[in-house]
Amino acid sequence: MKVGIVGTGNMGSKYINKFDILGFDAVLIDKEQSQLAKFPEKFKKYTDLDEALKNESIDYLFVATAPNSHIPIAKKALERGINVMVEKPPAINPSDLEEAIDFAQKNEAVLGVSEIELRSNSIRNLNLDTKIEEVEAYRLNLGRGYINPFYDLAWHDLYIFSYLFGDFKIKKVKDKGDIFDIYGETEKNEFFLQVAWSHDYLRREWILKTKDGEIKLNFVEDKIIYPTGETKEKDNVDKLELMIKQFIQNPSFESSFRALNILKEFNKFSA
């Protein structure tokens, strides 16, 4: 199995480590030679994507670059019939992602979007046997990202909302600088989501409100606490490794369609 990774920075390096663990033949692609030099010589390395695609028989390509470059990079592989997974957000404009999905289908390839939190213990092992009336969610980070937290941090929670409850609508967004308050609804419930960079403390938590009490999802410790006090502790399955394996074994557009809905909702508040 030969896989490629475009972008070998923070997230890209994590992919490379997992490729090594999984025993994949990995091709590293990055515009910066100095970045490629950080990795062992056993890896094939390229500073030019076109050259890598021409010289290497890559089966799957993963893209971990800046959001505005995801689609142009992906399309170069998709036109060769290579399945591609891009990091989030996959694009800035929903029309770009929509066109890329159509492009992939025409070339009999699959475009996927990273949804790493769906592989967490907190989601994989969640037992929802009761109606969730309301969701209160927090993703408060100590550090900073390269785009605002609405477009970056909120992405994880919104694809989880969509996965668990179906399509959603964002009703209101309050921009407080490094803190965003997001109010929305699905067909089944309402939700409040707060995301922030450079916060005083780390908090990644969901509170699912039911008639029997609150189900708490602690994404920091990756555990579930039910109203009865029953706790499902982290099961030590590596979520990035699992996501990579599942995409390779069963490539699907499902994540791209969820991403498209998120981008359409974001687009309402882009001004």
mmCIF file of C-alpha atoms in Angstrom, residues 2-222:
data_model
loop_
_atom_site.group_PDB
_atom_site.id
_atom_site.type_symbol
_atom_site.label_atom_id
_atom_site.label_comp_id
_atom_site.label_asym_id
_atom_site.label_seq_id
_atom_site.Cartn_x
_atom_site.Cartn_y
_atom_site.Cartn_z
ATOM 1 C CA LYS A 2 1.518 3.325 -1.073
ATOM 2 C CA VAL A 3 0.122 6.495 0.476
ATOM 3 C CA GLY A 4 1.072 10.128 0.042
ATOM 4 C CA ILE A 5 0.895 13.003 2.487
ATOM 5 C CA VAL A 6 0.978 16.601 1.295
ATOM 6 C CA GLY A 7 2.054 18.942 4.074
ATOM 7 C CA THR A 8 4.415 17.556 6.714
ATOM 8 C CA GLY A 9 3.884 20.098 9.486
ATOM 9 C CA ASN A 10 2.063 19.520 12.770
ATOM 10 C CA MET A 11 -0.842 17.416 11.480
ATOM 11 C CA GLY A 12 1.063 15.949 8.562
ATOM 12 C CA SER A 13 3.752 14.586 10.868
ATOM 13 C CA LYS A 14 1.051 12.750 12.839
ATOM 14 C CA TYR A 15 -0.133 11.057 9.639
ATOM 15 C CA ILE A 16 3.432 10.043 8.817
ATOM 16 C CA ASN A 17 3.840 8.406 12.216
ATOM 17 C CA LYS A 18 0.627 6.415 11.718
ATOM 18 C CA PHE A 19 1.621 5.354 8.199
ATOM 19 C CA ASP A 20 4.829 3.979 9.713
ATOM 20 C CA ILE A 21 2.927 2.060 12.404
ATOM 21 C CA LEU A 22 0.510 0.645 9.814
ATOM 22 C CA GLY A 23 3.379 -0.447 7.578
ATOM 23 C CA PHE A 24 2.384 1.694 4.591
ATOM 24 C CA ASP A 25 4.898 2.828 1.993
ATOM 25 C CA ALA A 26 4.678 6.605 2.497
ATOM 26 C CA VAL A 27 5.595 9.397 0.092
ATOM 27 C CA LEU A 28 6.165 12.785 1.739
ATOM 28 C CA ILE A 29 5.368 15.952 -0.211
ATOM 29 C CA ASP A 30 6.121 19.450 1.047
ATOM 30 C CA LYS A 31 7.199 22.665 -0.665
ATOM 31 C CA GLU A 32 9.845 23.227 1.996
ATOM 32 C CA GLN A 33 12.922 21.024 1.706
ATOM 33 C CA SER A 34 13.887 21.970 5.257
ATOM 34 C CA GLN A 35 10.610 20.478 6.486
ATOM 35 C CA LEU A 36 11.168 17.216 4.607
ATOM 36 C CA ALA A 37 14.687 16.982 6.056
ATOM 37 C CA LYS A 38 13.161 16.404 9.510
ATOM 38 C CA PHE A 39 12.034 12.911 8.496
ATOM 39 C CA PRO A 40 14.102 9.716 7.998
ATOM 40 C CA GLU A 41 15.657 9.019 4.620
ATOM 41 C CA LYS A 42 13.663 5.793 4.292
ATOM 42 C CA PHE A 43 10.751 7.927 3.052
ATOM 43 C CA LYS A 44 10.457 9.069 -0.552
ATOM 44 C CA LYS A 45 10.367 12.877 -0.488
ATOM 45 C CA TYR A 46 9.216 15.473 -3.021
ATOM 46 C CA THR A 47 8.886 19.242 -3.052
ATOM 47 C CA ASP A 48 6.685 19.082 -6.165
ATOM 48 C CA LEU A 49 3.293 17.343 -6.093
ATOM 49 C CA ASP A 50 3.101 16.842 -9.854
ATOM 50 C CA GLU A 51 6.470 15.108 -9.847
ATOM 51 C CA ALA A 52 5.425 12.849 -6.976
ATOM 52 C CA LEU A 53 2.185 11.847 -8.699
ATOM 53 C CA LYS A 54 4.058 11.160 -11.924
ATOM 54 C CA ASN A 55 6.845 9.070 -10.388
ATOM 55 C CA GLU A 56 5.028 7.219 -7.600
ATOM 56 C CA SER A 57 2.061 4.865 -7.876
ATOM 57 C CA ILE A 58 0.178 6.427 -4.967
ATOM 58 C CA ASP A 59 -3.006 4.613 -3.936
ATOM 59 C CA TYR A 60 -4.338 7.150 -1.415
ATOM 60 C CA LEU A 61 -3.416 10.773 -0.837
ATOM 61 C CA PHE A 62 -3.870 12.694 2.419
ATOM 62 C CA VAL A 63 -3.699 16.496 2.464
ATOM 63 C CA ALA A 64 -2.713 18.487 5.549
ATOM 64 C CA THR A 65 -2.007 21.970 4.212
ATOM 65 C CA ALA A 66 -3.737 25.358 4.515
ATOM 66 C CA PRO A 67 -7.509 25.162 3.839
ATOM 67 C CA ASN A 68 -7.420 27.272 0.659
ATOM 68 C CA SER A 69 -4.993 24.786 -0.932
ATOM 69 C CA HIS A 70 -6.898 21.591 -0.083
ATOM 70 C CA ILE A 71 -9.128 21.433 -3.169
ATOM 71 C CA PRO A 72 -6.499 22.384 -5.810
ATOM 72 C CA ILE A 73 -4.148 19.739 -4.387
ATOM 73 C CA ALA A 74 -6.879 17.120 -4.109
ATOM 74 C CA LYS A 75 -8.013 17.597 -7.699
ATOM 75 C CA LYS A 76 -4.540 16.788 -9.044
ATOM 76 C CA ALA A 77 -4.807 13.349 -7.459
ATOM 77 C CA LEU A 78 -8.522 12.861 -8.113
ATOM 78 C CA GLU A 79 -8.047 13.344 -11.847
ATOM 79 C CA ARG A 80 -5.706 10.344 -11.721
ATOM 80 C CA GLY A 81 -8.370 8.265 -9.971
ATOM 81 C CA ILE A 82 -6.617 8.472 -6.583
ATOM 82 C CA ASN A 83 -8.821 8.596 -3.481
ATOM 83 C CA VAL A 84 -8.088 11.663 -1.348
ATOM 84 C CA MET A 85 -8.745 12.698 2.239
ATOM 85 C CA VAL A 86 -8.233 16.361 3.168
ATOM 86 C CA GLU A 87 -7.971 17.938 6.588
ATOM 87 C CA LYS A 88 -10.689 20.260 7.855
ATOM 88 C CA PRO A 89 -11.975 22.667 6.777
ATOM 89 C CA PRO A 90 -11.755 21.215 3.264
ATOM 90 C CA ALA A 91 -12.396 24.594 1.612
ATOM 91 C CA ILE A 92 -13.476 28.124 2.415
ATOM 92 C CA ASN A 93 -16.385 28.295 -0.038
ATOM 93 C CA PRO A 94 -19.043 25.563 -0.286
ATOM 94 C CA SER A 95 -19.110 25.889 -4.071
ATOM 95 C CA ASP A 96 -15.450 24.799 -4.243
ATOM 96 C CA LEU A 97 -16.154 21.631 -2.259
ATOM 97 C CA GLU A 98 -19.330 20.903 -4.216
ATOM 98 C CA GLU A 99 -17.430 21.157 -7.486
ATOM 99 C CA ALA A 100 -14.642 18.936 -6.113
ATOM 100 C CA ILE A 101 -17.123 16.235 -5.078
ATOM 101 C CA ASP A 102 -18.580 16.256 -8.598
ATOM 102 C CA PHE A 103 -15.054 16.195 -10.064
ATOM 103 C CA ALA A 104 -14.133 13.174 -7.938
ATOM 104 C CA GLN A 105 -17.259 11.272 -8.945
ATOM 105 C CA LYS A 106 -16.592 11.918 -12.631
ATOM 106 C CA ASN A 107 -13.077 10.539 -12.205
ATOM 107 C CA GLU A 108 -14.348 7.489 -10.281
ATOM 108 C CA ALA A 109 -12.441 8.513 -7.180
ATOM 109 C CA VAL A 110 -13.518 9.439 -3.651
ATOM 110 C CA LEU A 111 -12.970 12.687 -1.766
ATOM 111 C CA GLY A 112 -13.164 12.443 2.018
ATOM 112 C CA VAL A 113 -12.739 14.965 4.828
ATOM 113 C CA SER A 114 -11.024 14.246 8.137
ATOM 114 C CA GLU A 115 -13.517 13.570 10.945
ATOM 115 C CA ILE A 116 -11.143 12.304 13.594
ATOM 116 C CA GLU A 117 -13.451 12.896 16.576
ATOM 117 C CA LEU A 118 -15.984 10.394 15.207
ATOM 118 C CA ARG A 119 -13.367 7.736 16.034
ATOM 119 C CA SER A 120 -13.027 8.838 19.650
ATOM 120 C CA ASN A 121 -14.253 6.591 22.443
ATOM 121 C CA SER A 122 -16.730 9.338 23.378
ATOM 122 C CA ILE A 123 -18.569 8.936 20.054
ATOM 123 C CA ARG A 124 -17.877 5.326 19.000
ATOM 124 C CA ASN A 125 -19.138 3.901 22.271
ATOM 125 C CA LEU A 126 -21.904 6.403 23.012
ATOM 126 C CA ASN A 127 -25.223 4.735 23.828
ATOM 127 C CA LEU A 128 -28.098 7.071 22.907
ATOM 128 C CA ASP A 129 -31.203 5.127 23.905
ATOM 129 C CA THR A 130 -33.094 8.217 25.006
ATOM 130 C CA LYS A 131 -34.152 11.505 23.403
ATOM 131 C CA ILE A 132 -31.565 14.288 23.575
ATOM 132 C CA GLU A 133 -33.517 17.477 24.203
ATOM 133 C CA GLU A 134 -30.622 19.936 24.205
ATOM 134 C CA VAL A 135 -26.844 19.931 23.719
ATOM 135 C CA GLU A 136 -24.388 22.255 25.445
ATOM 136 C CA ALA A 137 -20.854 21.958 24.055
ATOM 137 C CA TYR A 138 -17.474 23.546 24.742
ATOM 138 C CA ARG A 139 -14.177 23.411 22.848
ATOM 139 C CA LEU A 140 -11.863 25.811 24.672
ATOM 140 C CA ASN A 141 -8.188 25.550 23.751
ATOM 141 C CA LEU A 142 -5.077 26.785 25.516
ATOM 142 C CA GLY A 143 -3.178 27.401 22.263
ATOM 143 C CA ARG A 144 -3.898 29.093 18.955
ATOM 144 C CA GLY A 145 -4.616 28.007 15.398
ATOM 145 C CA TYR A 146 -4.044 29.780 12.103
ATOM 146 C CA ILE A 147 -7.706 30.620 11.409
ATOM 147 C CA ASN A 148 -10.425 31.850 13.757
ATOM 148 C CA PRO A 149 -11.982 29.301 16.138
ATOM 149 C CA PHE A 150 -15.394 29.466 14.429
ATOM 150 C CA TYR A 151 -13.914 27.988 11.237
ATOM 151 C CA ASP A 152 -11.411 25.709 12.964
ATOM 152 C CA LEU A 153 -12.448 24.449 16.403
ATOM 153 C CA ALA A 154 -16.218 24.469 15.824
ATOM 154 C CA TRP A 155 -15.763 22.206 12.821
ATOM 155 C CA HIS A 156 -15.217 19.111 14.993
ATOM 156 C CA ASP A 157 -18.378 19.630 17.008
ATOM 157 C CA LEU A 158 -20.514 20.449 13.999
ATOM 158 C CA TYR A 159 -19.679 17.244 12.125
ATOM 159 C CA ILE A 160 -20.430 15.334 15.335
ATOM 160 C CA PHE A 161 -23.815 17.100 15.558
ATOM 161 C CA SER A 162 -24.508 16.122 11.964
ATOM 162 C CA TYR A 163 -23.371 12.520 12.488
ATOM 163 C CA LEU A 164 -25.498 12.014 15.607
ATOM 164 C CA PHE A 165 -28.586 14.077 14.806
ATOM 165 C CA GLY A 166 -28.672 14.803 11.045
ATOM 166 C CA ASP A 167 -28.388 18.125 9.248
ATOM 167 C CA PHE A 168 -28.278 21.217 11.427
ATOM 168 C CA LYS A 169 -28.830 24.942 11.091
ATOM 169 C CA ILE A 170 -26.833 27.691 12.775
ATOM 170 C CA LYS A 171 -29.230 30.352 14.044
ATOM 171 C CA LYS A 172 -26.857 32.858 15.635
ATOM 172 C CA VAL A 173 -23.115 33.453 16.069
ATOM 173 C CA LYS A 174 -21.625 35.849 18.615
ATOM 174 C CA ASP A 175 -18.060 36.867 17.756
ATOM 175 C CA LYS A 176 -16.219 37.863 20.933
ATOM 176 C CA GLY A 177 -12.765 37.877 19.358
ATOM 177 C CA ASP A 178 -11.031 34.681 20.425
ATOM 178 C CA ILE A 179 -14.339 33.314 21.754
ATOM 179 C CA PHE A 180 -17.337 32.418 19.592
ATOM 180 C CA ASP A 181 -20.798 31.491 20.886
ATOM 181 C CA ILE A 182 -22.784 29.474 18.359
ATOM 182 C CA TYR A 183 -26.498 28.706 18.632
ATOM 183 C CA GLY A 184 -28.170 26.165 16.383
ATOM 184 C CA GLU A 185 -30.667 23.383 15.945
ATOM 185 C CA THR A 186 -31.134 19.993 14.356
ATOM 186 C CA GLU A 187 -34.458 18.331 13.580
ATOM 187 C CA LYS A 188 -34.223 16.635 16.974
ATOM 188 C CA ASN A 189 -32.894 19.278 19.373
ATOM 189 C CA GLU A 190 -31.221 22.638 19.937
ATOM 190 C CA PHE A 191 -27.565 23.216 20.723
ATOM 191 C CA PHE A 192 -25.198 25.801 22.134
ATOM 192 C CA LEU A 193 -21.495 25.615 21.256
ATOM 193 C CA GLN A 194 -18.688 27.796 22.607
ATOM 194 C CA VAL A 195 -15.216 27.676 21.054
ATOM 195 C CA ALA A 196 -12.111 29.672 21.938
ATOM 196 C CA TRP A 197 -8.393 30.076 21.374
ATOM 197 C CA SER A 198 -5.953 30.994 24.166
ATOM 198 C CA HIS A 199 -8.433 30.224 26.904
ATOM 199 C CA ASP A 200 -7.550 30.200 30.609
ATOM 200 C CA TYR A 201 -8.269 26.471 30.827
ATOM 201 C CA LEU A 202 -8.732 23.491 28.547
ATOM 202 C CA ARG A 203 -12.288 22.268 28.105
ATOM 203 C CA ARG A 204 -13.634 19.920 25.453
ATOM 204 C CA GLU A 205 -16.941 18.720 26.753
ATOM 205 C CA TRP A 206 -20.496 17.989 25.641
ATOM 206 C CA ILE A 207 -23.492 17.971 27.952
ATOM 207 C CA LEU A 208 -26.413 16.027 26.482
ATOM 208 C CA LYS A 209 -29.605 16.921 28.326
ATOM 209 C CA THR A 210 -32.293 14.252 28.622
ATOM 210 C CA LYS A 211 -35.415 13.748 30.736
ATOM 211 C CA ASP A 212 -33.372 11.377 32.922
ATOM 212 C CA GLY A 213 -30.449 13.745 33.478
ATOM 213 C CA GLU A 214 -27.237 14.718 31.730
ATOM 214 C CA ILE A 215 -24.890 12.563 29.657
ATOM 215 C CA LYS A 216 -21.416 14.109 29.699
ATOM 216 C CA LEU A 217 -18.839 13.530 26.978
ATOM 217 C CA ASN A 218 -15.345 14.474 28.132
ATOM 218 C CA PHE A 219 -13.233 14.702 24.969
ATOM 219 C CA VAL A 220 -10.071 15.596 26.902
ATOM 220 C CA GLU A 221 -10.096 12.311 28.834
ATOM 221 C CA ASP A 222 -12.195 10.676 26.082
#
